[in-house]
PDB file of C-alpha atoms in Angstrom:
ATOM      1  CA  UNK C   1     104.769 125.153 102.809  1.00 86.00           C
ATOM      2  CA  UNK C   2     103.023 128.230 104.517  1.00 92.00           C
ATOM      3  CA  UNK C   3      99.501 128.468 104.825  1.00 96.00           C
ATOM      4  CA  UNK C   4      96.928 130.601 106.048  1.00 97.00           C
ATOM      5  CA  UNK C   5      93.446 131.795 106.039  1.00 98.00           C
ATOM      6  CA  UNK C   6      91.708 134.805 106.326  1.00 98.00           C
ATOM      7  CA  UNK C   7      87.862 135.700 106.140  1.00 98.00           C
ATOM      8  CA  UNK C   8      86.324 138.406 103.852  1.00 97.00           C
ATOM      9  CA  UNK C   9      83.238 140.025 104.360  1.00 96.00           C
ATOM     10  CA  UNK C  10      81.407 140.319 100.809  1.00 94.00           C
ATOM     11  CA  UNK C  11      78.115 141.933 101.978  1.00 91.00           C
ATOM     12  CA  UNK C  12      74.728 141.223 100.076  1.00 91.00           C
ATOM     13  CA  UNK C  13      75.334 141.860  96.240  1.00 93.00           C
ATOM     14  CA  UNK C  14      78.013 140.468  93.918  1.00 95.00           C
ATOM     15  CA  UNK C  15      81.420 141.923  94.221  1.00 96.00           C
ATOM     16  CA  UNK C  16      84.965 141.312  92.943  1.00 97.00           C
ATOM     17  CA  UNK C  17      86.587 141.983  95.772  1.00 97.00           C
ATOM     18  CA  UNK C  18      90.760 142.499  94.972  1.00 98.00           C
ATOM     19  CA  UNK C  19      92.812 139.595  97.401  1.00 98.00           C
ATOM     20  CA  UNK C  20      96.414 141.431  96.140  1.00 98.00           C
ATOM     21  CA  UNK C  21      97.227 143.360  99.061  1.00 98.00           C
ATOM     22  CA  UNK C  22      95.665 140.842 101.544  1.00 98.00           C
ATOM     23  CA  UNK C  23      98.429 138.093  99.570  1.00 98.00           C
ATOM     24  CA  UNK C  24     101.393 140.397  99.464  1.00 97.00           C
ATOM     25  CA  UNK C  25     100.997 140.902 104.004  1.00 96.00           C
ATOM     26  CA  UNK C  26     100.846 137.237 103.457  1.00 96.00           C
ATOM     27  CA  UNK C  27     103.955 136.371 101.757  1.00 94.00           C
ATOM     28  CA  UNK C  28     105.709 139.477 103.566  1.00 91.00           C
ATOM     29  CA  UNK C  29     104.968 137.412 106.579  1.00 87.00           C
ATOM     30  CA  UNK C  30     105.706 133.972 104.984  1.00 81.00           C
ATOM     31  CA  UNK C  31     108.770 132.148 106.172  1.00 73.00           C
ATOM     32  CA  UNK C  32     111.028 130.944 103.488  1.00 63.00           C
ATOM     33  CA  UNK C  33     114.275 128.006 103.768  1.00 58.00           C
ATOM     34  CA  UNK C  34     116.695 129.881 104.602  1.00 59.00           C
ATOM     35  CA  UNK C  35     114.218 131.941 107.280  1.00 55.00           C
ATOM     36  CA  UNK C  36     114.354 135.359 105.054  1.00 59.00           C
ATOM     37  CA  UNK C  37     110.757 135.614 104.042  1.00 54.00           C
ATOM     38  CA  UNK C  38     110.028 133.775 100.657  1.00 58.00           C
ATOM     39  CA  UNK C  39     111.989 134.108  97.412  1.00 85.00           C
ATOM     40  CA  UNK C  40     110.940 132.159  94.908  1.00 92.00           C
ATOM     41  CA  UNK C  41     107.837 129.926  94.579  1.00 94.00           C
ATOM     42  CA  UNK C  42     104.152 129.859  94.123  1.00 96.00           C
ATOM     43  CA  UNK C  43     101.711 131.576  95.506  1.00 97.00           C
ATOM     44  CA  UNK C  44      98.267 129.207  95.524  1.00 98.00           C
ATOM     45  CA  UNK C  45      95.132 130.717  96.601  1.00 98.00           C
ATOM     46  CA  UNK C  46      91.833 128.706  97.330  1.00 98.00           C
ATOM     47  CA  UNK C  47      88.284 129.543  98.138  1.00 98.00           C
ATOM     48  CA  UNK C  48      86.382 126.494  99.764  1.00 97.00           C
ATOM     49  CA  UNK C  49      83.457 127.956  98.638  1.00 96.00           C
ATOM     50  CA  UNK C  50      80.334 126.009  96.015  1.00 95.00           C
ATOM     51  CA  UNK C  51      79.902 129.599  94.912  1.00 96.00           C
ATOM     52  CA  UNK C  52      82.841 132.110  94.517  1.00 97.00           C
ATOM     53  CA  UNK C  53      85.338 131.918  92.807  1.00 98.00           C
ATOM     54  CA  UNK C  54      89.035 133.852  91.861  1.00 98.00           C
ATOM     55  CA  UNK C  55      90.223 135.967  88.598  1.00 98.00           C
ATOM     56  CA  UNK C  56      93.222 137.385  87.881  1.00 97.00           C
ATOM     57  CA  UNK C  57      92.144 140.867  86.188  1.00 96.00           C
ATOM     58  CA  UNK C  58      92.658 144.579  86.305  1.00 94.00           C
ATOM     59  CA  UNK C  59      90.626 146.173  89.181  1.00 92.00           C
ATOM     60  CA  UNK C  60      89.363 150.016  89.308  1.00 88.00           C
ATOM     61  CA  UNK C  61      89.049 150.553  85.278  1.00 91.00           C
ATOM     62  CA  UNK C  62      85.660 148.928  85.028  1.00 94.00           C
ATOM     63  CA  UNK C  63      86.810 145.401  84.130  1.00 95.00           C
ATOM     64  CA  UNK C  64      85.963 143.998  87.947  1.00 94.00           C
ATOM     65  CA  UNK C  65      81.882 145.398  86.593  1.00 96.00           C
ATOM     66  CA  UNK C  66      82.356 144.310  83.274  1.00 97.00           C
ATOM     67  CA  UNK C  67      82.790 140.743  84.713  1.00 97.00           C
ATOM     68  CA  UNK C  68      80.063 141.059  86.868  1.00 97.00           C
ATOM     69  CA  UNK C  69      77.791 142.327  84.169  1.00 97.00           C
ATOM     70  CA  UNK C  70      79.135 139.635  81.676  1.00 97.00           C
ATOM     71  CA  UNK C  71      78.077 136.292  84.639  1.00 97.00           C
ATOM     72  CA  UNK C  72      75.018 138.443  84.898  1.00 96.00           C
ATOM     73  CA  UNK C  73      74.576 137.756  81.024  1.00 97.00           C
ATOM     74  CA  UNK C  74      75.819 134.114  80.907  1.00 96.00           C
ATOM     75  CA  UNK C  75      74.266 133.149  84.203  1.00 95.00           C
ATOM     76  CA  UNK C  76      71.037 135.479  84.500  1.00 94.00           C
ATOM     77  CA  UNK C  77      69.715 135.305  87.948  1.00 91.00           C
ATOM     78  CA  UNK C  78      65.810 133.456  87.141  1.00 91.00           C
ATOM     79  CA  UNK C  79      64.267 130.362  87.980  1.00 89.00           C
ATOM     80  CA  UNK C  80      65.508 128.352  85.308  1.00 91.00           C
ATOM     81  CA  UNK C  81      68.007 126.806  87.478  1.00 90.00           C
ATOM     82  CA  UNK C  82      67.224 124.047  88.924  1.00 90.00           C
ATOM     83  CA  UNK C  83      69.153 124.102  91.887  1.00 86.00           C
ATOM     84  CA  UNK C  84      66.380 126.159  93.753  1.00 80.00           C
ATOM     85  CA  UNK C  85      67.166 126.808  97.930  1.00 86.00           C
ATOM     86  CA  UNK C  86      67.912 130.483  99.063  1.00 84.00           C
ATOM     87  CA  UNK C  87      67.164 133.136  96.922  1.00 87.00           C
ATOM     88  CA  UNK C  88      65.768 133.856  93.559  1.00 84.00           C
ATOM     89  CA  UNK C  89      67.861 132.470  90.835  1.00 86.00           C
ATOM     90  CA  UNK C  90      70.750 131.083  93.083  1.00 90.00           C
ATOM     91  CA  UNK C  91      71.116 127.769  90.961  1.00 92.00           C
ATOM     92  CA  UNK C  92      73.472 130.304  89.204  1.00 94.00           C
ATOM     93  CA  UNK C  93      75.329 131.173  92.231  1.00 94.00           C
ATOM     94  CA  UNK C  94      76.588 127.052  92.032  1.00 95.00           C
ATOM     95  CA  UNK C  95      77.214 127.313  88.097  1.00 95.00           C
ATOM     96  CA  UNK C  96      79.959 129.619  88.509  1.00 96.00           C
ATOM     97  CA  UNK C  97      83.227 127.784  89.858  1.00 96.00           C
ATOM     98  CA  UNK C  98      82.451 126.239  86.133  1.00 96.00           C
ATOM     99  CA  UNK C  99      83.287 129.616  85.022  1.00 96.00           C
ATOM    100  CA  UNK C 100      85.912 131.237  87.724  1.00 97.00           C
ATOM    101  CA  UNK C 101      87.455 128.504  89.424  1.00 98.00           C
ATOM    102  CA  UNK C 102      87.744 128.591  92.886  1.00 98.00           C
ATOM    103  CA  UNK C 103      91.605 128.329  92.831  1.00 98.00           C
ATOM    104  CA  UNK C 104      94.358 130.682  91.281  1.00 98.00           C
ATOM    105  CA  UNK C 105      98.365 129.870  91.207  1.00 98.00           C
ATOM    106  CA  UNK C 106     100.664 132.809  90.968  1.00 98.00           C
ATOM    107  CA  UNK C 107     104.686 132.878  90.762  1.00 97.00           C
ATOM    108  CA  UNK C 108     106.289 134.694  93.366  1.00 96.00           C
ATOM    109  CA  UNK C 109     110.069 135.952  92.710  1.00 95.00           C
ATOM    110  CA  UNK C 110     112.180 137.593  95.156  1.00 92.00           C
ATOM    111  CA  UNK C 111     109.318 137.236  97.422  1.00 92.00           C
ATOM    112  CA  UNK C 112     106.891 139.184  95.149  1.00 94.00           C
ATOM    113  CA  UNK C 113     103.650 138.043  93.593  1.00 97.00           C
ATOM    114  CA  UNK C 114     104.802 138.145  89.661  1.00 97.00           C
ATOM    115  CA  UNK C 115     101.665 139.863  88.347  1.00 97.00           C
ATOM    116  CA  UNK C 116     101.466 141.915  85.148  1.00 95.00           C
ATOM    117  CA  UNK C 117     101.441 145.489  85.709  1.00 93.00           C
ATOM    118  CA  UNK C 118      97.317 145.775  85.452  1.00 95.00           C
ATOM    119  CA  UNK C 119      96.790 142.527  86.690  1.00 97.00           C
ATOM    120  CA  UNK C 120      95.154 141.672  90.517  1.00 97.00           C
ATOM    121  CA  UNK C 121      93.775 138.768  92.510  1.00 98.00           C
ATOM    122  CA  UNK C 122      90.222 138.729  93.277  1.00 98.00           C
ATOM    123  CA  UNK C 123      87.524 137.293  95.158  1.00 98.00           C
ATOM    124  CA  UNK C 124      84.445 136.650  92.911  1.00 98.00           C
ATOM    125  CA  UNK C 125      81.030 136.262  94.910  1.00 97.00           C
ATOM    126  CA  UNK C 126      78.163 136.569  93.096  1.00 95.00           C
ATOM    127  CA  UNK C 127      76.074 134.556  96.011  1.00 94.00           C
ATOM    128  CA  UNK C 128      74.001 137.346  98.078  1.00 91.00           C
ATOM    129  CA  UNK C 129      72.801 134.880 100.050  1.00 92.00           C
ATOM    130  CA  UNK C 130      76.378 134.419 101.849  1.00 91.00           C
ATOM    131  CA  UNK C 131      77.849 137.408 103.156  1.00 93.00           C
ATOM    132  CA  UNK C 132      81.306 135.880 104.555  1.00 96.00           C
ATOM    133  CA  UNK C 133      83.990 134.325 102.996  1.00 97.00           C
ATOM    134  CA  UNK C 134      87.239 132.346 103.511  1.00 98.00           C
ATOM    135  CA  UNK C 135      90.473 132.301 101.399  1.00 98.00           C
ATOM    136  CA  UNK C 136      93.477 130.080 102.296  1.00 98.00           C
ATOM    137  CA  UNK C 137      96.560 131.743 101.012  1.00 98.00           C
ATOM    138  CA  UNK C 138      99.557 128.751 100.394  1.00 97.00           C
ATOM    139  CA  UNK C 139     103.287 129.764  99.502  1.00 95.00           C
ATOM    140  CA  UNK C 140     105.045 126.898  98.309  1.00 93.00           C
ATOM    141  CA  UNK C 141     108.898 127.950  98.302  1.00 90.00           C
ATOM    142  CA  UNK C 142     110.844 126.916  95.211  1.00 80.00           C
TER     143      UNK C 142
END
């Protein structure tokens, strides 16, 4: 197994933030058995995060805001939550992993991430009150 980590800034408002690029320099860099770079396996991404989490969706066409806007309708940011430290509304901010797991598991063949054609990784952060994040990249060669 090859692992890594790598630390993304996410500013001060909720972003989907697209992980594809920052997974394919991984696995380009990955060793595999024979010492070729990777062939086949599984890519595993992780955020050890209470309050982002990771999506597979199509960036650019509006879906990453559509997401956004749909949390902001499932988990509206008040004071109903009753998880209540940092900001206004942040109970929400701990609801979500519920929602977008903090953990995604892609096939990789020939050494590339097998992802439909619209399809990307991405960061989900809808916690303002945490402007850095980590995600551990894991290849697991087949």
């Amino acid at each position: 197994m090859h692992s890594t980590e790598i630390e993304i800034r996410t500013g001060d408002r909720a972003v989907v933030h697209d992980l594809t690029r920052d997974a394919e320099r991984f696995l380009a860099d990955a060793p595999s058995g024979e010492g070729d770079g990777p062939s086949d396996g599984l890519l595993h991404v992780w955020v050890p995060h209470a309050t982002a989490g990771l999506a597979v969706l199509e960036t650019g066409a509006g879906s990453d805001d559509d997401l956004l806007a749909a949390l902001d309708d499932l988990l509206p940011r008040d004071d109903r939550w009753r998880h209540r430290h940092g900001s206004a509304g942040h109970g929400r901010d701990h609801v979500l992993p519920a929602l977008v797991p903090p953990y995604a598991t892609i096939p990789v063949l020939g050494g590339r991430l097998a992802l439909g054609t619209w399809q990307s990784i991405c960061l989900v952060d809808t916690n303002v009150d945490n402007p850095t994040r980590r995600v551990r990249f894991s290849f697991l060669a087949g």
